[in-house]
XYZ file of N, CA, C and O in Angstrom:
236
model
N 31.263 -14.863 -9.646
C 32.935 -14.894 -10.009
C 33.073 -14.282 -10.384
O 32.801 -13.461 -10.890
N 34.665 -13.757 -10.312
C 35.235 -12.370 -10.901
C 35.360 -12.454 -12.149
O 34.598 -13.154 -13.023
N 35.781 -10.937 -12.936
C 35.823 -10.844 -14.416
C 36.633 -11.976 -14.921
O 37.062 -12.651 -14.236
N 36.446 -12.715 -15.941
C 36.942 -13.356 -16.848
C 38.428 -13.261 -16.745
O 39.130 -12.344 -16.908
N 39.547 -14.503 -16.823
C 40.725 -14.219 -16.501
C 41.685 -14.218 -18.444
O 40.688 -15.086 -18.868
N 42.436 -13.363 -18.232
C 42.742 -13.318 -19.788
C 43.923 -14.143 -19.681
O 44.832 -13.802 -19.026
N 44.539 -14.470 -21.276
C 45.638 -15.460 -21.479
C 46.825 -14.441 -21.339
O 46.723 -13.059 -21.273
N 48.283 -14.513 -20.830
C 48.874 -13.448 -20.829
C 49.886 -13.442 -22.156
O 50.526 -12.853 -22.685
N 49.818 -14.876 -22.630
C 50.284 -14.838 -23.986
C 49.690 -16.115 -24.949
O 48.869 -16.403 -24.661
N 49.950 -16.238 -26.678
C 49.190 -16.939 -27.338
C 49.973 -18.570 -27.414
O 50.941 -18.242 -26.944
N 49.441 -19.086 -27.186
C 49.814 -20.289 -26.988
C 50.432 -20.582 -28.028
O 51.124 -21.858 -27.895
N 50.550 -19.950 -29.245
C 50.602 -20.879 -30.771
C 52.285 -19.717 -31.246
O 53.117 -20.571 -31.278
N 52.540 -18.642 -30.474
C 53.551 -18.448 -31.005
C 53.950 -17.408 -29.162
O 55.389 -16.718 -29.814
N 53.343 -17.161 -28.416
C 53.825 -16.807 -27.281
C 53.977 -15.075 -27.166
O 54.433 -14.745 -25.892
N 53.680 -14.385 -28.441
C 53.594 -13.099 -28.045
C 52.184 -12.844 -27.324
O 51.598 -13.276 -27.151
N 52.139 -11.430 -26.590
C 51.503 -10.895 -25.874
C 50.366 -10.143 -26.280
O 49.585 -9.097 -25.654
N 50.349 -10.064 -27.963
C 49.235 -8.769 -28.182
C 48.051 -9.253 -28.421
O 47.345 -9.790 -29.618
N 47.067 -9.822 -27.549
C 46.134 -10.333 -27.248
C 44.662 -9.718 -27.349
O 44.606 -8.722 -26.533
N 43.600 -10.366 -28.138
C 42.393 -9.380 -28.001
C 41.275 -10.317 -27.677
O 41.388 -11.499 -28.389
N 40.387 -9.706 -26.885
C 38.725 -10.480 -26.844
C 38.816 -10.899 -28.351
O 38.291 -9.547 -28.899
N 38.474 -11.803 -28.448
C 37.774 -12.656 -29.816
C 36.420 -12.332 -29.523
O 35.545 -12.136 -28.843
N 35.730 -12.293 -31.263
C 33.781 -12.053 -31.233
C 33.245 -13.069 -31.203
O 32.041 -13.309 -31.014
N 34.002 -14.415 -30.960
C 33.496 -15.598 -31.329
C 32.683 -16.210 -29.795
O 32.029 -17.171 -29.400
N 32.433 -15.194 -29.099
C 32.184 -15.100 -27.678
C 33.074 -15.378 -25.764
O 34.232 -15.277 -26.667
N 32.667 -15.941 -25.007
C 33.108 -16.305 -23.986
C 34.398 -17.184 -24.030
O 34.709 -18.249 -24.853
N 35.128 -16.806 -23.466
C 36.921 -17.438 -24.060
C 37.219 -17.814 -25.020
O 38.516 -17.851 -24.928
N 36.819 -16.769 -25.981
C 38.066 -16.379 -27.376
C 38.897 -15.079 -27.192
O 38.303 -14.030 -27.028
N 39.960 -15.792 -27.572
C 41.258 -14.540 -27.950
C 41.996 -14.516 -29.595
O 41.321 -15.215 -29.765
N 41.876 -13.619 -29.671
C 42.707 -13.281 -31.142
C 43.790 -12.367 -31.101
O 44.168 -11.842 -29.921
N 44.949 -13.462 -31.929
C 46.080 -13.137 -31.408
C 46.692 -12.073 -32.731
O 46.407 -12.636 -34.031
N 47.081 -10.861 -32.521
C 47.347 -9.999 -33.661
C 48.916 -10.268 -34.332
O 49.132 -9.780 -35.456
N 49.609 -10.875 -33.850
C 50.997 -11.191 -33.969
C 50.891 -12.128 -35.308
O 51.571 -12.314 -36.082
N 50.115 -13.470 -35.006
C 50.177 -14.372 -35.395
C 49.133 -14.743 -36.427
O 48.738 -15.691 -37.554
N 47.862 -13.899 -36.138
C 46.570 -13.710 -36.520
C 45.857 -14.818 -36.868
O 44.927 -15.406 -37.812
N 46.438 -15.634 -35.338
C 45.325 -16.855 -35.288
C 44.344 -16.711 -33.836
O 44.329 -15.367 -32.979
N 43.280 -17.243 -34.034
C 42.112 -16.987 -32.966
C 42.196 -18.550 -32.011
O 42.400 -19.701 -32.348
N 41.792 -18.487 -30.642
C 41.621 -19.588 -29.960
C 40.709 -19.249 -28.895
O 40.169 -18.039 -28.364
N 40.154 -20.431 -28.101
C 39.290 -20.088 -27.030
C 40.045 -21.221 -25.681
O 40.733 -22.415 -25.842
N 39.715 -20.263 -24.724
C 40.032 -20.983 -23.146
C 38.647 -21.593 -22.950
O 37.678 -20.608 -22.812
N 38.800 -22.572 -22.356
C 37.548 -23.083 -21.298
C 38.192 -24.450 -20.159
O 39.205 -24.908 -19.965
N 37.276 -23.417 -19.358
C 37.824 -24.186 -17.878
C 36.868 -25.726 -17.671
O 35.955 -25.434 -17.587
N 37.808 -26.812 -17.624
C 37.111 -28.346 -17.569
C 36.506 -28.562 -16.080
O 35.806 -28.793 -16.099
N 37.321 -28.233 -15.542
C 36.703 -28.483 -13.783
C 38.166 -28.884 -12.923
O 39.002 -28.548 -13.092
N 37.778 -29.239 -12.227
C 39.229 -29.601 -11.121
C 39.046 -31.305 -10.849
O 38.530 -31.981 -11.524
N 40.390 -31.742 -11.052
C 40.904 -32.949 -11.161
C 40.276 -33.591 -9.836
O 40.824 -33.440 -8.424
N 40.319 -35.196 -10.005
C 39.587 -35.858 -8.882
C 40.772 -36.266 -7.858
O 40.354 -36.073 -6.794
N 41.863 -35.739 -8.303
C 42.776 -36.860 -7.579
C 43.609 -35.019 -6.330
O 44.233 -35.528 -5.456
N 43.233 -34.481 -7.097
C 43.481 -33.257 -6.287
C 44.714 -32.734 -6.266
O 45.883 -33.138 -6.665
N 45.568 -32.223 -4.808
C 46.647 -31.471 -4.903
C 47.126 -32.997 -3.826
O 46.750 -32.939 -2.572
N 48.383 -33.206 -4.080
C 49.146 -34.030 -3.383
C 50.135 -33.568 -2.086
O 51.032 -32.752 -2.701
N 49.883 -33.325 -0.709
C 50.228 -32.481 0.133
C 51.539 -33.666 0.870
O 50.922 -34.641 1.365
N 52.773 -32.813 1.094
C 53.306 -33.620 2.170
C 53.280 -33.592 3.145
O 53.136 -32.437 3.764
N 53.433 -34.668 4.308
C 53.736 -34.315 5.741
C 55.092 -33.754 6.252
O 55.786 -34.025 5.481
N 54.874 -33.010 7.287
C 56.475 -32.372 7.510
C 57.592 -33.523 7.609
O 57.093 -34.158 8.147
N 58.581 -33.705 6.839
C 59.771 -33.816 7.702
C 59.575 -35.217 5.969
O 60.567 -35.604 6.002
N 59.106 -35.423 5.314
C 58.809 -36.014 4.067
C 59.646 -35.414 3.014
O 59.236 -34.456 2.772
N 60.128 -36.579 1.864
C 60.667 -36.059 0.984
C 59.748 -36.218 0.086
O 58.821 -36.831 -0.100
N 59.687 -34.952 -1.084
C 58.929 -35.040 -2.104
C 59.546 -35.776 -3.010
O 60.780 -35.280 -3.661
N 58.281 -36.099 -4.169
C 59.119 -37.246 -4.987
C 58.476 -36.306 -6.270
O 57.305 -35.887 -6.666
């Protein structure tokens, strides 16, 4: 796996001033709203992606 992915915006205030948190892997701190949050990958969805055949309308 490559380097950890970084969020682009705070999920609370939308600001971009984020820094890795001290709480461990996936933890981030927002300097703008003074909140800490953690991101975690849960897995792939069982239904997967729905692909349409050529000529079919997508709904």
